[in-house]
XYZ file of C-alpha atoms in Angstrom:
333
model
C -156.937 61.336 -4.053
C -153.543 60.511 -3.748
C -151.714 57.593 -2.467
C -149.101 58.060 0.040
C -147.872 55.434 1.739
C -149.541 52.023 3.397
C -153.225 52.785 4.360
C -152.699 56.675 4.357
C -154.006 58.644 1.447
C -154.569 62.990 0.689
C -157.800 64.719 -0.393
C -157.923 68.329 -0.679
C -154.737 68.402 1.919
C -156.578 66.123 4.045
C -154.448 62.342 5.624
C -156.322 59.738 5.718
C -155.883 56.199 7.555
C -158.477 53.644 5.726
C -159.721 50.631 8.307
C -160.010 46.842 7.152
C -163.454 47.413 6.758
C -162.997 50.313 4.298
C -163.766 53.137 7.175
C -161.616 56.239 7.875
C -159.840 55.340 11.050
C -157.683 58.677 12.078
C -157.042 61.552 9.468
C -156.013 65.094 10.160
C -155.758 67.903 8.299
C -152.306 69.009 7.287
C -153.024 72.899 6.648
C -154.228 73.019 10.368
C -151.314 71.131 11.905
C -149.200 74.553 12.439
C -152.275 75.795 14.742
C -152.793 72.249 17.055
C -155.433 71.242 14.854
C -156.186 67.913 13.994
C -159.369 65.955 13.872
C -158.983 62.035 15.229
C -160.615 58.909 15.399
C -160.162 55.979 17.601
C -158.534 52.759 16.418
C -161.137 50.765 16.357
C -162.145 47.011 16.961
C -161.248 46.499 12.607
C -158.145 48.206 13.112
C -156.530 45.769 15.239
C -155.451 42.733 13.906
C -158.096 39.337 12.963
C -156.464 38.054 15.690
C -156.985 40.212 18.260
C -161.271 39.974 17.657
C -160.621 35.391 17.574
C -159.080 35.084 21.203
C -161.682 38.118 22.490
C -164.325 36.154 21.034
C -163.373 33.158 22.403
C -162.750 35.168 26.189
C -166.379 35.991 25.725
C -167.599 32.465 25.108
C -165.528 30.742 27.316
C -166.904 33.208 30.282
C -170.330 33.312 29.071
C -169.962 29.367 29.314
C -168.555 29.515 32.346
C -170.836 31.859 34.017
C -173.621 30.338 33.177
C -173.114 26.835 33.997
C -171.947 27.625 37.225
C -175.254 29.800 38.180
C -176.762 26.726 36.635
C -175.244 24.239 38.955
C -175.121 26.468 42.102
C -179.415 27.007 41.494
C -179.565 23.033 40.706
C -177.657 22.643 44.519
C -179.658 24.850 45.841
C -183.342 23.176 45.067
C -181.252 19.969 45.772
C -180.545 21.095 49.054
C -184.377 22.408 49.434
C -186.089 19.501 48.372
C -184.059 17.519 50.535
C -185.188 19.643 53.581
C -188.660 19.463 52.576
C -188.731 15.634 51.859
C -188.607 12.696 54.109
C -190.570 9.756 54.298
C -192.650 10.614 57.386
C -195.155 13.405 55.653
C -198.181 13.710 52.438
C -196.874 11.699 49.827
C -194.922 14.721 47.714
C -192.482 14.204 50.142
C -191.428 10.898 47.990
C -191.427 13.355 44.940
C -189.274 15.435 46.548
C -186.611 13.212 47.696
C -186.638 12.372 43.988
C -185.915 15.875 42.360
C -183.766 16.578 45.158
C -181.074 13.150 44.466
C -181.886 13.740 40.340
C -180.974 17.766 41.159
C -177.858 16.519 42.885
C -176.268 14.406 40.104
C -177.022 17.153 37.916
C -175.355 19.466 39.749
C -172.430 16.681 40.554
C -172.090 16.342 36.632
C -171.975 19.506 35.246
C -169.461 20.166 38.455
C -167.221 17.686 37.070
C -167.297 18.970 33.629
C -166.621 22.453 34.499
C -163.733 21.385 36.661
C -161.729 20.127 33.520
C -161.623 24.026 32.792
C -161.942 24.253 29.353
C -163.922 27.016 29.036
C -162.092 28.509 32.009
C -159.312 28.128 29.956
C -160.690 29.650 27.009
C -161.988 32.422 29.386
C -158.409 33.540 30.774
C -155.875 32.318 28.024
C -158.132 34.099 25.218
C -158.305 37.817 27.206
C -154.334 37.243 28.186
C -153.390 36.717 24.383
C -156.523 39.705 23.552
C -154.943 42.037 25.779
C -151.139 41.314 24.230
C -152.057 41.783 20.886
C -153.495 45.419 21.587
C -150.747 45.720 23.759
C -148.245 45.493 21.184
C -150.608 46.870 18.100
C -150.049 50.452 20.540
C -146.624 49.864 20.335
C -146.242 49.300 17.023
C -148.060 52.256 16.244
C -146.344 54.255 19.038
C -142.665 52.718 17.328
C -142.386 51.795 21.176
C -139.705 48.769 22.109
C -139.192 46.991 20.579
C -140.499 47.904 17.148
C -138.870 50.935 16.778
C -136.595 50.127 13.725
C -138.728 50.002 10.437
C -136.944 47.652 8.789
C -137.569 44.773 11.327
C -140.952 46.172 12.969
C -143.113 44.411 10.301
C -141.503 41.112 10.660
C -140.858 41.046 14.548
C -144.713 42.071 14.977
C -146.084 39.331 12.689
C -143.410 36.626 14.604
C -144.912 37.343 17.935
C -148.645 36.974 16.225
C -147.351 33.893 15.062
C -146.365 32.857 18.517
C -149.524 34.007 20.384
C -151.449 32.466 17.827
C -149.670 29.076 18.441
C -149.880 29.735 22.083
C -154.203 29.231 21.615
C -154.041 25.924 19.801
C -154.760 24.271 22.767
C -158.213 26.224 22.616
C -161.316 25.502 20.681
C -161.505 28.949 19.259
C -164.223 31.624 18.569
C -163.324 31.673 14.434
C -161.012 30.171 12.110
C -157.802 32.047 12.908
C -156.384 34.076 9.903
C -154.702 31.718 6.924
C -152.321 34.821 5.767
C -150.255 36.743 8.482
C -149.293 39.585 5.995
C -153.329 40.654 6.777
C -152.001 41.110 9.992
C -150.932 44.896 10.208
C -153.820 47.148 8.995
C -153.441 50.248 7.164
C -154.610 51.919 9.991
C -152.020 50.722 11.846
C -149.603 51.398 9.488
C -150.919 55.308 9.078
C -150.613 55.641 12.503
C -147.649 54.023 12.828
C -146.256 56.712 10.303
C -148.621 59.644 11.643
C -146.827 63.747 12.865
C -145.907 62.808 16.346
C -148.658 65.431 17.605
C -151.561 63.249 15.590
C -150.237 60.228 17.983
C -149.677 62.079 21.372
C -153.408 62.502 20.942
C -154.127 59.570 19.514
C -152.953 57.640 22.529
C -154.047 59.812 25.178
C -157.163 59.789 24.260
C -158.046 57.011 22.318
C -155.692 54.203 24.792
C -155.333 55.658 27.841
C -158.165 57.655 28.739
C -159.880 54.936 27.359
C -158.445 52.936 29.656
C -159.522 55.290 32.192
C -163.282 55.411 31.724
C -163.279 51.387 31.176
C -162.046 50.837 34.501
C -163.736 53.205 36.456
C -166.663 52.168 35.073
C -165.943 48.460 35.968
C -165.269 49.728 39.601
C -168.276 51.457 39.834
C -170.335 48.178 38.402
C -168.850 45.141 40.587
C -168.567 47.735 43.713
C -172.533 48.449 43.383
C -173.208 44.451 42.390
C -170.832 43.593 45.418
C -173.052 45.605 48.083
C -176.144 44.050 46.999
C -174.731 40.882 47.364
C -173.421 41.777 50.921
C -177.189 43.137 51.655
C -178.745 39.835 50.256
C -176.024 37.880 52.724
C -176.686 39.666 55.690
C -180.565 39.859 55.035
C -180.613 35.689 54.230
C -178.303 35.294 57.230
C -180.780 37.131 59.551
C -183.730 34.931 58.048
C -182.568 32.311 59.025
C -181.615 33.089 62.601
C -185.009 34.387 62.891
C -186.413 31.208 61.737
C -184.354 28.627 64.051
C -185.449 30.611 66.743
C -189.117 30.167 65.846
C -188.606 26.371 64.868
C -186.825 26.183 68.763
C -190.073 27.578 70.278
C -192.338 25.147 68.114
C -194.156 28.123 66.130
C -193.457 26.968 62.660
C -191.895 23.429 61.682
C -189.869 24.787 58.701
C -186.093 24.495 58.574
C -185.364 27.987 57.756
C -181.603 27.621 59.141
C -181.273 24.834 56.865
C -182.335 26.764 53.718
C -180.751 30.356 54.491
C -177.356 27.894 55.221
C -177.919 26.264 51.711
C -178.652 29.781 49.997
C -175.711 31.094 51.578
C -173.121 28.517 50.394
C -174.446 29.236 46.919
C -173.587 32.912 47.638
C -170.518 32.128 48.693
C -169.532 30.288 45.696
C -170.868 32.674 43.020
C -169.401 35.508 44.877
C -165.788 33.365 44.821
C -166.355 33.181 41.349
C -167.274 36.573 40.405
C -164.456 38.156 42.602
C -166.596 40.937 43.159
C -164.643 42.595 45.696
C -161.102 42.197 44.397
C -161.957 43.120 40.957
C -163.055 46.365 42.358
C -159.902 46.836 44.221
C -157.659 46.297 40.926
C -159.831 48.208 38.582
C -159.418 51.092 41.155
C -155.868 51.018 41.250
C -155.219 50.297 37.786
C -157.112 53.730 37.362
C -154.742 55.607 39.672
C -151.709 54.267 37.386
C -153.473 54.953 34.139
C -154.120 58.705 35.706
C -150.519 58.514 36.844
C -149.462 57.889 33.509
C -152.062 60.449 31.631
C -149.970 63.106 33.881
C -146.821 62.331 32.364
C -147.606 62.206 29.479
C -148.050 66.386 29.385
C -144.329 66.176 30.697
C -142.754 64.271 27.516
C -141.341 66.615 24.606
C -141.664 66.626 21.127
C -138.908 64.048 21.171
C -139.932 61.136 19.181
C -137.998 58.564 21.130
C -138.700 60.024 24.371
C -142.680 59.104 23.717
C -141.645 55.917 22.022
C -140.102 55.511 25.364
C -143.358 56.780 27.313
C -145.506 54.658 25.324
C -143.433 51.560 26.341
C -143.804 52.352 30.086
C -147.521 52.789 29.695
C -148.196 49.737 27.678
C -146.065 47.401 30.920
C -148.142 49.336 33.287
C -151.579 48.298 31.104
C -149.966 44.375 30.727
C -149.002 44.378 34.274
C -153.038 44.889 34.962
C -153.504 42.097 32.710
C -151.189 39.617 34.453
C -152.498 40.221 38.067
C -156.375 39.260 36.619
C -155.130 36.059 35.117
C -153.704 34.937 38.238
C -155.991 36.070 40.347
C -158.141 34.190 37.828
C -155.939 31.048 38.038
């Protein structure tokens, strides 16, 4: 095997990109390239840089934190609420128990409220996906020699000064890992392979591996929050009718229960985890960020064999991608 330039070796006329973690990450086979052929594999998770997998990690805990305290806090309001309708001091003497749970329930819920409104794992949520989502965002247009790192002799350096910046950007952060102590780690030898790939072994690289990835992400997203949207639309329309149908037989004297009460107190809970979850606007973005990305897939048949025309390309997908990014976080904020 011979050694050919950063990350990118030949075997029996075969280019290979080695991964951080010692994998093949794209290789194709020179002798085929005159007939189209070329064998590909997606830059992976490894690939991208350390920092890329510290502020997704940290997303993931901050929304996994976030998540779950507030279903934890919304459920403790809730049997507040319930307790508090079923209590009272007229009544069998669980009533007094009742009233108890129901003001201990409350302060709970009052507490952790006031704890997740400082937002730090909010933060950690939104600030770790936004700097996530830049770093592959530029990693494709490094590799793509997309604005503005199409000059090799200051790519290298003006990549690793924005890493530096994003990575100062998340001190404010209790993060996932250590960040990385050497930024020279930071471009891969995949990245550089690709980065120094036939312009054919990238077209395809990208298309398939970014953007149609892109594609099937989203529209599988959609698909997800629209179905978990509906059922909680069905559970809000079937709790609202509950408890209409319950006042009504509390008004006539056939059952003593305050259904109204508790449908009113399950509802508000909806409400808020709903709010939270953004079911139905997530599904509208995801859905049009899937029309641009197919927009975009469709030009991409229309660029030449220019290399600066796709370097060009690439940079107009990657501010279409971003511009998804930015509408979340403040829709988020």
């Amino acid at each position: 095997m011979n050694h050919v330039g950063p990350g990118l070796s030949t075997s029996r006329g075969r280019s290979v990109a080695t991964s951080t973690d010692g994998g093949a990450s794209l290789w194709w086979n020179r002798g085929d390239r005159e007939r189209g052929c070329m064998e590909l594999a997606r830059m992976s998770r490894s690939d991208l840089p350390r920092l890329y997998r510290v502020a997704s990690d940290t997303s993931r805990s901050g929304q996994r934190a976030t998540v779950a305290l507030t279903a934890l806090l919304l459920l403790a309001g809730l049997a507040s609420a319930i307790l508090a309708l079923a209590g009272g001091r007229d009544g069998p003497s669980w009533h007094g128990a009742a009233d108890l749970g129901a003001a201990l329930l409350f302060a709970l819920a009052t507490l952790g409220g006031a704890w997740l409104g400082g937002g730090e794992a909010q933060r950690r949520w939104y600030d770790g996906r936004a700097a996530a989502e830049s770093i592959k965002t530029m990693s494709w247009k490094y590799v793509m020699r997309a604005a503005p790192f199409e000059d090799d002799a200051t790519a290298d350096g003006l990549f690793l000064e924005r890493m530096r910046a994003i990575l100062a950007s998340l001190q404010h952060l209790r993060l996932a890992h250590p960040p990385p102590d050497d930024p020279h780690f930071t471009i891969s030898p995949a990245m550089h392979a690709l980065r120094d790939a036939p312009l054919e072994v990238k077209r395809a690289s990208y298309i398939r591996y970014r953007v149609q990835d892109q594609i099937d992400w989203y529209q599988g997203k959609a698909r997800r929050v629209e179905q978990l949207a509906r059922r909680w639309r069905v559970l809000t329309v079937t709790l609202g009718a509950a408890g209409f149908a319950g006042a009504l037989l509390r008004a006539t004297g056939k059952i003593d229960l305050d259904a109204l009460g508790i449908a009113a107190a399950c509802l508000a809970s909806i409400t808020a985890w709903t709010q939270l979850r953004q079911y139905w606007p997530l599904t509208a973005a995801y859905r049009l960020a899937v029309n641009e990305l197919l927009v975009i897939s469709t030009e991409s048949e229309q660029v030449g064999d220019d290399p600066a025309q796709w370097a060009a390309f690439c940079e107009r997908s990657e501010t279409a991608v971003s511009r998804e990014h930015t509408m979340w976080r403040a829709r988020a904020r």
